[in-house]
PDB file of C-alpha atoms in Angstrom:
ATOM      1  CA  GLN A   1       0.000   0.000   0.000  1.00 46.00           C
ATOM      2  CA  ASP A   2       2.923   2.360   0.692  1.00 49.00           C
ATOM      3  CA  SER A   3       3.823   2.253  -3.020  1.00 54.00           C
ATOM      4  CA  VAL A   4       0.397   3.665  -3.984  1.00 52.00           C
ATOM      5  CA  PRO A   5       0.408   7.481  -4.191  1.00 62.00           C
ATOM      6  CA  LYS A   6      -1.886   9.139  -1.668  1.00 63.00           C
ATOM      7  CA  SER A   7      -3.754  11.058  -4.393  1.00 63.00           C
ATOM      8  CA  LEU A   8      -4.567   7.834  -6.266  1.00 58.00           C
ATOM      9  CA  ARG A   9      -5.606   6.129  -3.014  1.00 62.00           C
ATOM     10  CA  ARG A  10      -8.020   8.975  -2.247  1.00 66.00           C
ATOM     11  CA  LYS A  11      -9.568   8.667  -5.725  1.00 60.00           C
ATOM     12  CA  LEU A  12      -9.995   4.902  -5.293  1.00 60.00           C
ATOM     13  CA  ASP A  13     -11.652   5.386  -1.903  1.00 67.00           C
ATOM     14  CA  ALA A  14     -14.029   7.946  -3.394  1.00 65.00           C
ATOM     15  CA  CYS A  15     -15.024   5.533  -6.181  1.00 59.00           C
ATOM     16  CA  VAL A  16     -15.719   2.742  -3.685  1.00 53.00           C
ATOM     17  CA  LYS A  17     -17.906   5.043  -1.575  1.00 58.00           C
ATOM     18  CA  LYS A  18     -19.822   6.139  -4.673  1.00 53.00           C
ATOM     19  CA  LEU A  19     -20.510   2.535  -5.698  1.00 49.00           C
ATOM     20  CA  ARG A  20     -21.743   1.687  -2.218  1.00 50.00           C
ATOM     21  CA  SER A  21     -24.222   4.561  -2.260  1.00 49.00           C
ATOM     22  CA  GLN A  22     -25.834   3.627  -5.576  1.00 46.00           C
ATOM     23  CA  GLY A  23     -29.252   1.952  -5.381  1.00 41.00           C
ATOM     24  CA  ASP A  24     -30.587  -0.799  -7.529  1.00 41.00           C
ATOM     25  CA  ALA A  25     -33.026  -0.152 -10.350  1.00 40.00           C
ATOM     26  CA  GLU A  26     -36.033  -1.362  -8.389  1.00 40.00           C
ATOM     27  CA  GLY A  27     -36.018   0.930  -5.442  1.00 44.00           C
ATOM     28  CA  GLY A  28     -32.566   1.453  -4.077  1.00 41.00           C
ATOM     29  CA  ALA A  29     -30.811  -1.773  -3.045  1.00 39.00           C
ATOM     30  CA  SER A  30     -27.228  -0.724  -2.315  1.00 37.00           C
ATOM     31  CA  PRO A  31     -24.101  -2.825  -2.679  1.00 35.00           C
ATOM     32  CA  THR A  32     -22.718  -3.607   0.741  1.00 37.00           C
ATOM     33  CA  LYS A  33     -19.343  -4.302   2.228  1.00 37.00           C
ATOM     34  CA  ARG A  34     -17.249  -7.148   0.922  1.00 35.00           C
ATOM     35  CA  GLY A  35     -18.387 -10.460   2.288  1.00 40.00           C
ATOM     36  CA  GLY A  36     -22.124 -10.153   1.613  1.00 42.00           C
ATOM     37  CA  LYS A  37     -25.136  -8.019   2.379  1.00 42.00           C
ATOM     38  CA  GLN A  38     -26.013  -6.907   5.843  1.00 43.00           C
ATOM     39  CA  ARG A  39     -28.155  -9.432   7.689  1.00 44.00           C
ATOM     40  CA  ALA A  40     -31.509  -8.435   9.104  1.00 44.00           C
ATOM     41  CA  ALA A  41     -33.602 -10.254  11.679  1.00 42.00           C
ATOM     42  CA  GLY A  42     -34.576 -13.772  10.671  1.00 48.00           C
ATOM     43  CA  GLY A  43     -31.825 -14.149   8.048  1.00 53.00           C
ATOM     44  CA  ALA A  44     -33.164 -11.618   5.519  1.00 58.00           C
ATOM     45  CA  HIS A  45     -30.820  -9.225   3.755  1.00 59.00           C
ATOM     46  CA  ALA A  46     -31.190  -5.534   4.478  1.00 60.00           C
ATOM     47  CA  GLU A  47     -30.441  -2.832   1.936  1.00 62.00           C
ATOM     48  CA  SER A  48     -27.873  -0.300   3.020  1.00 56.00           C
ATOM     49  CA  PRO A  49     -29.676   2.977   3.754  1.00 55.00           C
ATOM     50  CA  GLN A  50     -28.153   6.282   2.763  1.00 49.00           C
ATOM     51  CA  LYS A  51     -25.312   7.251   5.072  1.00 46.00           C
ATOM     52  CA  GLY A  52     -25.601  10.113   7.478  1.00 41.00           C
ATOM     53  CA  PRO A  53     -26.150  10.944  11.147  1.00 43.00           C
ATOM     54  CA  THR A  54     -29.671   9.486  10.932  1.00 54.00           C
ATOM     55  CA  VAL A  55     -31.539   7.703   8.164  1.00 72.00           C
ATOM     56  CA  THR A  56     -34.552   9.824   7.311  1.00 89.00           C
ATOM     57  CA  VAL A  57     -37.258   8.869   4.862  1.00 91.00           C
ATOM     58  CA  PRO A  58     -38.267  11.758   2.580  1.00 90.00           C
ATOM     59  CA  PRO A  59     -41.982  12.497   3.053  1.00 91.00           C
ATOM     60  CA  PRO A  60     -44.473  12.257   0.205  1.00 91.00           C
ATOM     61  CA  PRO A  61     -44.270  15.315  -2.030  1.00 86.00           C
ATOM     62  CA  PRO A  62     -46.689  18.147  -1.284  1.00 80.00           C
ATOM     63  CA  PRO A  63     -48.894  19.262  -4.187  1.00 63.00           C
ATOM     64  CA  SER A  64     -47.348  22.176  -6.053  1.00 57.00           C
ATOM     65  CA  SER A  65     -49.527  24.905  -7.480  1.00 50.00           C
ATOM     66  CA  GLY A  66     -49.652  25.690 -11.154  1.00 50.00           C
ATOM     67  CA  GLY A  67     -52.706  23.928 -12.563  1.00 51.00           C
ATOM     68  CA  PRO A  68     -55.950  25.764 -13.430  1.00 51.00           C
ATOM     69  CA  ASP A  69     -57.705  24.201 -10.426  1.00 55.00           C
ATOM     70  CA  GLY A  70     -54.842  24.712  -8.002  1.00 57.00           C
ATOM     71  CA  ALA A  71     -53.559  21.171  -8.577  1.00 60.00           C
ATOM     72  CA  PRO A  72     -50.074  20.440  -9.906  1.00 66.00           C
ATOM     73  CA  PRO A  73     -49.586  20.604 -13.671  1.00 75.00           C
ATOM     74  CA  SER A  74     -50.244  17.492 -15.771  1.00 80.00           C
ATOM     75  CA  PRO A  75     -47.081  16.839 -17.777  1.00 87.00           C
ATOM     76  CA  ASP A  76     -46.101  13.969 -20.040  1.00 93.00           C
ATOM     77  CA  VAL A  77     -43.275  12.138 -18.268  1.00 95.00           C
ATOM     78  CA  SER A  78     -40.722  10.030 -20.120  1.00 95.00           C
ATOM     79  CA  THR A  79     -39.979   6.967 -17.971  1.00 96.00           C
ATOM     80  CA  ASN A  80     -39.969   3.194 -17.957  1.00 95.00           C
ATOM     81  CA  ARG A  81     -42.655   1.193 -16.227  1.00 95.00           C
ATOM     82  CA  ALA A  82     -40.823   0.234 -13.019  1.00 96.00           C
ATOM     83  CA  PRO A  83     -41.023   3.608 -11.203  1.00 97.00           C
ATOM     84  CA  VAL A  84     -44.607   4.093 -12.399  1.00 97.00           C
ATOM     85  CA  MET A  85     -45.678   0.770 -10.898  1.00 97.00           C
ATOM     86  CA  CYS A  86     -43.709   1.472  -7.731  1.00 97.00           C
ATOM     87  CA  ALA A  87     -45.351   4.886  -7.251  1.00 97.00           C
ATOM     88  CA  TRP A  88     -48.827   3.490  -7.971  1.00 97.00           C
ATOM     89  CA  ALA A  89     -48.348   0.586  -5.562  1.00 97.00           C
ATOM     90  CA  ALA A  90     -47.245   3.030  -2.858  1.00 97.00           C
ATOM     91  CA  ALA A  91     -50.309   5.226  -3.444  1.00 96.00           C
ATOM     92  CA  CYS A  92     -52.572   2.157  -3.215  1.00 96.00           C
ATOM     93  CA  CYS A  93     -50.904   1.060   0.030  1.00 96.00           C
ATOM     94  CA  VAL A  94     -51.488   4.499   1.522  1.00 95.00           C
ATOM     95  CA  ARG A  95     -55.114   4.349   0.376  1.00 94.00           C
ATOM     96  CA  ALA A  96     -55.428   0.983   2.139  1.00 94.00           C
ATOM     97  CA  GLY A  97     -54.361   2.611   5.409  1.00 94.00           C
ATOM     98  CA  LEU A  98     -50.666   1.694   5.562  1.00 94.00           C
ATOM     99  CA  ASP A  99     -48.128   4.233   6.714  1.00 94.00           C
ATOM    100  CA  TRP A 100     -45.824   5.961   4.221  1.00 96.00           C
ATOM    101  CA  GLU A 101     -42.694   3.955   5.048  1.00 96.00           C
ATOM    102  CA  ALA A 102     -44.438   0.569   4.907  1.00 96.00           C
ATOM    103  CA  ALA A 103     -46.073   1.630   1.632  1.00 96.00           C
ATOM    104  CA  LEU A 104     -42.700   2.427   0.066  1.00 97.00           C
ATOM    105  CA  SER A 105     -41.170  -0.882   1.142  1.00 96.00           C
ATOM    106  CA  LEU A 106     -44.133  -2.936  -0.081  1.00 96.00           C
ATOM    107  CA  ALA A 107     -44.317  -1.025  -3.368  1.00 97.00           C
ATOM    108  CA  SER A 108     -40.643  -1.598  -4.148  1.00 97.00           C
ATOM    109  CA  ALA A 109     -40.803  -5.321  -3.372  1.00 95.00           C
ATOM    110  CA  CYS A 110     -43.978  -5.715  -5.447  1.00 95.00           C
ATOM    111  CA  THR A 111     -42.314  -3.955  -8.398  1.00 95.00           C
ATOM    112  CA  ALA A 112     -39.210  -6.123  -8.132  1.00 93.00           C
ATOM    113  CA  LEU A 113     -41.271  -9.333  -8.006  1.00 91.00           C
ATOM    114  CA  ASN A 114     -43.322  -8.210 -10.996  1.00 90.00           C
ATOM    115  CA  ALA A 115     -40.184  -7.427 -13.005  1.00 90.00           C
ATOM    116  CA  GLN A 116     -38.705 -10.830 -12.195  1.00 87.00           C
ATOM    117  CA  SER A 117     -41.883 -12.642 -13.256  1.00 85.00           C
ATOM    118  CA  LYS A 118     -42.063 -10.626 -16.464  1.00 86.00           C
ATOM    119  CA  GLY A 119     -38.404 -11.268 -17.213  1.00 87.00           C
ATOM    120  CA  ALA A 120     -38.902 -15.007 -16.786  1.00 84.00           C
ATOM    121  CA  SER A 121     -41.955 -15.036 -19.060  1.00 81.00           C
ATOM    122  CA  LEU A 122     -39.863 -13.329 -21.762  1.00 84.00           C
ATOM    123  CA  GLY A 123     -36.942 -15.709 -21.293  1.00 86.00           C
ATOM    124  CA  ILE A 124     -34.683 -12.887 -20.092  1.00 87.00           C
ATOM    125  CA  LEU A 125     -34.423 -14.179 -16.517  1.00 81.00           C
ATOM    126  CA  ALA A 126     -34.138 -17.740 -15.304  1.00 76.00           C
ATOM    127  CA  PRO A 127     -37.445 -19.142 -13.983  1.00 67.00           C
ATOM    128  CA  SER A 128     -35.955 -19.635 -10.529  1.00 52.00           C
ATOM    129  CA  ALA A 129     -35.144 -15.929 -10.363  1.00 44.00           C
ATOM    130  CA  ALA A 130     -38.761 -15.103 -11.063  1.00 42.00           C
ATOM    131  CA  ASP A 131     -40.242 -17.198  -8.303  1.00 51.00           C
ATOM    132  CA  GLY A 132     -42.793 -14.912  -6.687  1.00 48.00           C
ATOM    133  CA  HIS A 133     -41.494 -15.754  -3.232  1.00 51.00           C
ATOM    134  CA  GLY A 134     -38.231 -17.651  -3.615  1.00 51.00           C
ATOM    135  CA  GLY A 135     -36.136 -17.803  -0.484  1.00 52.00           C
ATOM    136  CA  ALA A 136     -37.997 -14.862   0.989  1.00 52.00           C
ATOM    137  CA  LEU A 137     -40.903 -16.973   2.203  1.00 52.00           C
ATOM    138  CA  ALA A 138     -38.507 -19.418   3.809  1.00 47.00           C
ATOM    139  CA  VAL A 139     -37.276 -16.501   5.897  1.00 55.00           C
ATOM    140  CA  SER A 140     -40.569 -14.693   6.416  1.00 53.00           C
ATOM    141  CA  GLY A 141     -43.441 -17.147   6.110  1.00 70.00           C
ATOM    142  CA  GLU A 142     -45.797 -14.141   5.964  1.00 86.00           C
ATOM    143  CA  THR A 143     -47.117 -12.198   2.982  1.00 90.00           C
ATOM    144  CA  ARG A 144     -49.138  -9.114   2.164  1.00 92.00           C
ATOM    145  CA  THR A 145     -51.149  -8.624  -1.025  1.00 93.00           C
ATOM    146  CA  VAL A 146     -50.120  -5.634  -3.143  1.00 95.00           C
ATOM    147  CA  LEU A 147     -51.762  -5.066  -6.558  1.00 93.00           C
ATOM    148  CA  GLY A 148     -52.993  -8.646  -6.411  1.00 89.00           C
ATOM    149  CA  ARG A 149     -49.490 -10.068  -5.833  1.00 90.00           C
ATOM    150  CA  LEU A 150     -48.311 -11.785  -2.658  1.00 91.00           C
ATOM    151  CA  VAL A 151     -45.306  -9.941  -1.242  1.00 92.00           C
ATOM    152  CA  PRO A 152     -43.174 -11.517   1.527  1.00 92.00           C
ATOM    153  CA  ILE A 153     -42.906  -9.313   4.602  1.00 92.00           C
ATOM    154  CA  VAL A 154     -41.053  -9.189   7.888  1.00 90.00           C
ATOM    155  CA  ARG A 155     -42.506  -7.555  10.929  1.00 80.00           C
ATOM    156  CA  GLY A 156     -40.978  -8.771  14.176  1.00 69.00           C
ATOM    157  CA  ASP A 157     -40.821  -6.075  16.828  1.00 73.00           C
ATOM    158  CA  GLY A 158     -40.151  -3.347  14.275  1.00 81.00           C
ATOM    159  CA  PRO A 159     -42.150  -1.715  11.497  1.00 90.00           C
ATOM    160  CA  LEU A 160     -43.550  -3.668   8.568  1.00 92.00           C
ATOM    161  CA  ARG A 161     -41.018  -4.152   5.783  1.00 94.00           C
ATOM    162  CA  ALA A 162     -41.201  -6.126   2.533  1.00 94.00           C
ATOM    163  CA  MET A 163     -38.709  -8.368   0.746  1.00 91.00           C
ATOM    164  CA  ASP A 164     -38.001  -9.307  -2.836  1.00 87.00           C
ATOM    165  CA  ALA A 165     -37.612 -12.942  -3.959  1.00 82.00           C
ATOM    166  CA  GLN A 166     -33.991 -13.033  -2.806  1.00 82.00           C
ATOM    167  CA  GLY A 167     -34.959 -11.994   0.702  1.00 85.00           C
ATOM    168  CA  THR A 168     -33.620  -8.431   0.414  1.00 88.00           C
ATOM    169  CA  ILE A 169     -35.538  -6.046   2.662  1.00 91.00           C
ATOM    170  CA  LYS A 170     -36.585  -2.895   0.817  1.00 94.00           C
ATOM    171  CA  HIS A 171     -35.573   0.153   2.825  1.00 95.00           C
ATOM    172  CA  PRO A 172     -38.138   2.982   2.468  1.00 96.00           C
ATOM    173  CA  ALA A 173     -35.500   5.748   2.391  1.00 96.00           C
ATOM    174  CA  ASN A 174     -33.906   4.202  -0.695  1.00 96.00           C
ATOM    175  CA  VAL A 175     -37.288   3.746  -2.367  1.00 97.00           C
ATOM    176  CA  ALA A 176     -38.310   7.365  -1.751  1.00 96.00           C
ATOM    177  CA  ARG A 177     -35.071   8.651  -3.277  1.00 96.00           C
ATOM    178  CA  TYR A 178     -35.465   6.263  -6.200  1.00 97.00           C
ATOM    179  CA  LEU A 179     -38.873   7.754  -7.009  1.00 97.00           C
ATOM    180  CA  GLU A 180     -37.533  11.299  -6.618  1.00 96.00           C
ATOM    181  CA  ARG A 181     -34.753  10.525  -9.108  1.00 96.00           C
ATOM    182  CA  ALA A 182     -37.048   8.724 -11.544  1.00 96.00           C
ATOM    183  CA  PHE A 183     -39.649  11.497 -11.822  1.00 96.00           C
ATOM    184  CA  ALA A 184     -37.406  14.469 -10.952  1.00 94.00           C
ATOM    185  CA  GLU A 185     -39.375  17.717 -10.990  1.00 92.00           C
ATOM    186  CA  HIS A 186     -42.556  15.882 -12.051  1.00 93.00           C
ATOM    187  CA  TRP A 187     -42.728  13.770  -8.871  1.00 94.00           C
ATOM    188  CA  PRO A 188     -45.250  16.050  -7.068  1.00 93.00           C
ATOM    189  CA  SER A 189     -47.559  16.032 -10.107  1.00 92.00           C
ATOM    190  CA  VAL A 190     -47.338  12.257 -10.515  1.00 94.00           C
ATOM    191  CA  TRP A 191     -47.962  11.575  -6.818  1.00 95.00           C
ATOM    192  CA  PHE A 192     -50.892  14.004  -6.641  1.00 93.00           C
ATOM    193  CA  ALA A 193     -52.564  12.416  -9.695  1.00 93.00           C
ATOM    194  CA  MET A 194     -52.082   8.874  -8.383  1.00 95.00           C
ATOM    195  CA  CYS A 195     -53.474   9.716  -4.955  1.00 93.00           C
ATOM    196  CA  GLU A 196     -56.407  11.390  -6.696  1.00 92.00           C
ATOM    197  CA  LEU A 197     -57.031   8.199  -8.676  1.00 94.00           C
ATOM    198  CA  THR A 198     -56.902   5.944  -5.602  1.00 94.00           C
ATOM    199  CA  ARG A 199     -59.891   7.818  -4.153  1.00 92.00           C
ATOM    200  CA  GLY A 200     -61.964   5.924  -6.686  1.00 90.00           C
ATOM    201  CA  LEU A 201     -60.994   2.667  -4.964  1.00 91.00           C
ATOM    202  CA  GLU A 202     -62.477   1.430  -1.745  1.00 89.00           C
ATOM    203  CA  PRO A 203     -59.740   1.057   0.904  1.00 90.00           C
ATOM    204  CA  ASP A 204     -60.429  -2.683   1.130  1.00 86.00           C
ATOM    205  CA  ASP A 205     -59.976  -3.030  -2.655  1.00 87.00           C
ATOM    206  CA  ALA A 206     -56.930  -0.797  -3.087  1.00 91.00           C
ATOM    207  CA  LEU A 207     -54.446  -3.686  -2.998  1.00 92.00           C
ATOM    208  CA  GLY A 208     -56.304  -6.182  -5.188  1.00 89.00           C
ATOM    209  CA  ARG A 209     -56.304  -7.065  -8.874  1.00 86.00           C
ATOM    210  CA  GLY A 210     -58.609  -4.154  -9.635  1.00 88.00           C
ATOM    211  CA  ALA A 211     -55.849  -1.717  -8.705  1.00 92.00           C
ATOM    212  CA  TYR A 212     -53.451  -3.559 -11.023  1.00 91.00           C
ATOM    213  CA  ALA A 213     -56.025  -3.420 -13.830  1.00 90.00           C
ATOM    214  CA  LEU A 214     -56.127   0.364 -13.392  1.00 92.00           C
ATOM    215  CA  TYR A 215     -52.323   0.483 -13.646  1.00 94.00           C
ATOM    216  CA  GLU A 216     -52.542  -1.373 -16.955  1.00 91.00           C
ATOM    217  CA  ARG A 217     -54.718   1.435 -18.306  1.00 92.00           C
ATOM    218  CA  PHE A 218     -52.270   4.278 -17.650  1.00 95.00           C
ATOM    219  CA  ARG A 219     -48.818   2.654 -17.630  1.00 94.00           C
ATOM    220  CA  PRO A 220     -46.395   3.863 -20.351  1.00 95.00           C
ATOM    221  CA  ASN A 221     -46.769   2.159 -23.706  1.00 93.00           C
ATOM    222  CA  VAL A 222     -43.657   0.239 -24.763  1.00 92.00           C
ATOM    223  CA  PRO A 223     -43.042  -2.353 -27.500  1.00 91.00           C
ATOM    224  CA  GLN A 224     -44.320  -5.812 -26.692  1.00 86.00           C
ATOM    225  CA  GLY A 225     -42.038  -8.678 -25.780  1.00 87.00           C
ATOM    226  CA  THR A 226     -38.308  -8.424 -25.283  1.00 89.00           C
ATOM    227  CA  LEU A 227     -38.124  -5.228 -27.354  1.00 91.00           C
ATOM    228  CA  GLY A 228     -39.973  -3.351 -24.619  1.00 90.00           C
ATOM    229  CA  TRP A 229     -37.907  -4.685 -21.715  1.00 91.00           C
ATOM    230  CA  GLY A 230     -36.608  -1.684 -19.762  1.00 90.00           C
ATOM    231  CA  GLN A 231     -37.606   0.755 -22.509  1.00 94.00           C
ATOM    232  CA  ARG A 232     -39.003   4.191 -21.813  1.00 95.00           C
ATOM    233  CA  GLY A 233     -42.515   5.266 -22.644  1.00 95.00           C
ATOM    234  CA  VAL A 234     -44.678   8.242 -21.744  1.00 96.00           C
ATOM    235  CA  LEU A 235     -46.709   8.529 -18.563  1.00 96.00           C
ATOM    236  CA  LYS A 236     -49.542  10.952 -19.296  1.00 95.00           C
ATOM    237  CA  VAL A 237     -50.417  12.602 -16.001  1.00 94.00           C
ATOM    238  CA  ALA A 238     -53.407  14.308 -17.630  1.00 93.00           C
ATOM    239  CA  PHE A 239     -54.842  10.863 -18.423  1.00 94.00           C
ATOM    240  CA  LEU A 240     -54.349   9.817 -14.796  1.00 93.00           C
ATOM    241  CA  ARG A 241     -56.452  12.761 -13.665  1.00 91.00           C
ATOM    242  CA  GLU A 242     -59.054  12.006 -16.340  1.00 92.00           C
ATOM    243  CA  LEU A 243     -59.309   8.439 -15.027  1.00 92.00           C
ATOM    244  CA  ALA A 244     -59.708   9.810 -11.510  1.00 91.00           C
ATOM    245  CA  ARG A 245     -62.636  11.996 -12.581  1.00 90.00           C
ATOM    246  CA  GLU A 246     -64.213   9.030 -14.357  1.00 89.00           C
ATOM    247  CA  LEU A 247     -63.782   6.701 -11.402  1.00 86.00           C
ATOM    248  CA  CYS A 248     -64.868   9.190  -8.759  1.00 81.00           C
ATOM    249  CA  ARG A 249     -67.874  10.507 -10.666  1.00 74.00           C
ATOM    250  CA  PRO A 250     -70.962  10.112  -8.453  1.00 64.00           C
ATOM    251  CA  ARG A 251     -73.142   7.248  -9.628  1.00 50.00           C
ATOM    252  CA  ARG A 252     -76.844   7.977  -9.922  1.00 49.00           C
ATOM    253  CA  GLN A 253     -78.628   5.932  -7.316  1.00 49.00           C
ATOM    254  CA  GLN A 254     -82.001   4.446  -8.028  1.00 45.00           C
ATOM    255  CA  PRO A 255     -84.787   5.428  -5.621  1.00 51.00           C
ATOM    256  CA  LYS A 256     -85.448   2.725  -3.037  1.00 48.00           C
ATOM    257  CA  GLU A 257     -89.126   2.542  -3.979  1.00 48.00           C
ATOM    258  CA  GLN A 258     -88.245   1.839  -7.605  1.00 47.00           C
ATOM    259  CA  ALA A 259     -85.559  -0.674  -6.714  1.00 44.00           C
ATOM    260  CA  SER A 260     -87.838  -2.622  -4.406  1.00 45.00           C
ATOM    261  CA  ALA A 261     -90.595  -2.672  -7.025  1.00 47.00           C
ATOM    262  CA  GLU A 262     -88.397  -4.512  -9.554  1.00 50.00           C
ATOM    263  CA  PRO A 263     -89.522  -8.157  -9.789  1.00 58.00           C
ATOM    264  CA  ARG A 264     -87.027 -10.927  -9.202  1.00 72.00           C
ATOM    265  CA  PRO A 265     -86.228 -13.228 -12.143  1.00 83.00           C
ATOM    266  CA  LEU A 266     -89.035 -15.676 -12.828  1.00 86.00           C
ATOM    267  CA  THR A 267     -86.644 -18.627 -12.740  1.00 85.00           C
ATOM    268  CA  ALA A 268     -85.572 -17.705  -9.189  1.00 84.00           C
ATOM    269  CA  ARG A 269     -89.166 -17.381  -8.030  1.00 85.00           C
ATOM    270  CA  ILE A 270     -90.089 -20.744  -9.523  1.00 88.00           C
ATOM    271  CA  GLN A 271     -87.127 -22.415  -7.826  1.00 84.00           C
ATOM    272  CA  GLU A 272     -88.260 -21.047  -4.471  1.00 83.00           C
ATOM    273  CA  ILE A 273     -91.712 -22.541  -4.998  1.00 85.00           C
ATOM    274  CA  LEU A 274     -90.262 -25.938  -5.938  1.00 83.00           C
ATOM    275  CA  PHE A 275     -87.999 -25.951  -2.887  1.00 78.00           C
ATOM    276  CA  GLU A 276     -91.004 -25.267  -0.662  1.00 77.00           C
ATOM    277  CA  VAL A 277     -93.085 -28.104  -2.131  1.00 75.00           C
ATOM    278  CA  ARG A 278     -90.652 -30.980  -2.492  1.00 70.00           C
ATOM    279  CA  GLU A 279     -93.250 -33.496  -3.741  1.00 76.00           C
ATOM    280  CA  GLY A 280     -93.763 -31.513  -6.966  1.00 82.00           C
ATOM    281  CA  VAL A 281     -95.854 -28.635  -8.298  1.00 87.00           C
ATOM    282  CA  SER A 282     -98.111 -28.537 -11.336  1.00 87.00           C
ATOM    283  CA  LEU A 283     -97.869 -25.929 -14.089  1.00 88.00           C
ATOM    284  CA  ALA A 284    -101.242 -24.511 -13.065  1.00 85.00           C
ATOM    285  CA  ALA A 285    -100.055 -23.998  -9.499  1.00 85.00           C
ATOM    286  CA  ILE A 286     -96.861 -22.333 -10.685  1.00 87.00           C
ATOM    287  CA  THR A 287     -98.733 -19.857 -12.901  1.00 85.00           C
ATOM    288  CA  SER A 288    -101.143 -19.123 -10.060  1.00 82.00           C
ATOM    289  CA  ARG A 289     -98.427 -18.448  -7.485  1.00 83.00           C
ATOM    290  CA  THR A 290     -96.173 -16.400  -9.767  1.00 83.00           C
ATOM    291  CA  GLN A 291     -99.038 -14.459 -11.374  1.00 82.00           C
ATOM    292  CA  GLU A 292     -97.371 -14.974 -14.738  1.00 84.00           C
ATOM    293  CA  THR A 293     -98.741 -16.317 -18.007  1.00 86.00           C
ATOM    294  CA  GLU A 294     -98.481 -20.008 -18.796  1.00 85.00           C
ATOM    295  CA  GLU A 295     -96.235 -19.221 -21.755  1.00 85.00           C
ATOM    296  CA  ARG A 296     -93.696 -17.330 -19.597  1.00 86.00           C
ATOM    297  CA  CYS A 297     -93.736 -20.017 -16.935  1.00 88.00           C
ATOM    298  CA  LEU A 298     -93.131 -22.775 -19.507  1.00 88.00           C
ATOM    299  CA  SER A 299     -90.202 -20.813 -20.933  1.00 85.00           C
ATOM    300  CA  ALA A 300     -88.668 -20.373 -17.451  1.00 86.00           C
ATOM    301  CA  LEU A 301     -89.231 -24.069 -16.621  1.00 87.00           C
ATOM    302  CA  GLU A 302     -87.485 -25.130 -19.832  1.00 84.00           C
ATOM    303  CA  GLU A 303     -84.540 -22.897 -18.947  1.00 82.00           C
ATOM    304  CA  LEU A 304     -84.279 -24.477 -15.491  1.00 82.00           C
ATOM    305  CA  GLN A 305     -84.472 -27.958 -17.015  1.00 80.00           C
ATOM    306  CA  LEU A 306     -81.611 -27.159 -19.394  1.00 78.00           C
ATOM    307  CA  LEU A 307     -79.571 -25.999 -16.406  1.00 76.00           C
ATOM    308  CA  GLY A 308     -80.287 -29.278 -14.626  1.00 75.00           C
ATOM    309  CA  ALA A 309     -81.957 -27.468 -11.736  1.00 77.00           C
ATOM    310  CA  ILE A 310     -85.384 -29.152 -11.998  1.00 82.00           C
ATOM    311  CA  TYR A 311     -87.114 -32.150 -13.551  1.00 80.00           C
ATOM    312  CA  VAL A 312     -90.672 -33.047 -14.563  1.00 83.00           C
ATOM    313  CA  ASP A 313     -92.183 -36.472 -13.842  1.00 83.00           C
ATOM    314  CA  GLY A 314     -94.557 -38.507 -15.930  1.00 79.00           C
ATOM    315  CA  GLN A 315     -97.589 -36.790 -14.379  1.00 82.00           C
ATOM    316  CA  GLY A 316     -96.426 -33.306 -15.355  1.00 83.00           C
ATOM    317  CA  MET A 317     -95.306 -32.364 -11.853  1.00 87.00           C
ATOM    318  CA  TYR A 318     -92.198 -30.181 -11.579  1.00 88.00           C
ATOM    319  CA  ALA A 319     -89.697 -30.704  -8.746  1.00 84.00           C
ATOM    320  CA  ALA A 320     -86.305 -29.315  -7.773  1.00 80.00           C
ATOM    321  CA  LEU A 321     -83.213 -31.463  -8.077  1.00 72.00           C
TER     322      LEU A 321
END
């Protein structure tokens, strides 16, 4: 080491520190010291948070003024799909009642798992690398649903944190900075529009397949197959806000009197009658009890017979199966 000039040694040290501080493409996993990643409770790997006196998680961006209605502007943002899915998953987690830090961790893990599954389906990644749980479940044994996908989590005595398939815990500080870098000055506009869209989801439904189906409507368009892997598209924030208005538009409710006056399907009413009288009911009795014409009753009975719900005996008596 004495033969290495001090100036060159300082440059090498600076390069090593820079490499250690870089996050991964799915939400900020940082390379760790030689010898492996830092171990978390239960054998999971923990990402290295940003260095400093204390590790602070940047808060969600406040809405910035500029739009005609006081909302942030609605730009077109050039980006690939990973940060868009990560931001949407975080917004859905917040809508479901999770705290900001847990939402970031879950969103990053969900995005990583989705990318691995997609890569395997395209033949880019080995199938074992795309296992939705991999070694993570062996460590955790517990999952949380995010956008319809099961995400391994660790809880213990600390806050809820999520893991990718390799068992790497997603640190919320890294995820927040990843989103800030990905969207740059457009991050407040993107976050505002996504939170606006989640209001159209019931909190209990914000983490299900319906939320993922919404993501498929606004995610950036890229070429299909391997040509689109990792490619940039355009996230149209204006379309996000248009979807929010569509989803949150008040639905006209039918007056209770009108709703209660609507008759139930004739087939359902006939089935109820046949369940009451197990020994069989004649066509005349059915028409009398339903107050329907013989023609309509015969049509409904034929439909029920085709469904295998009823049968008619040799004496013309109908009975439920």
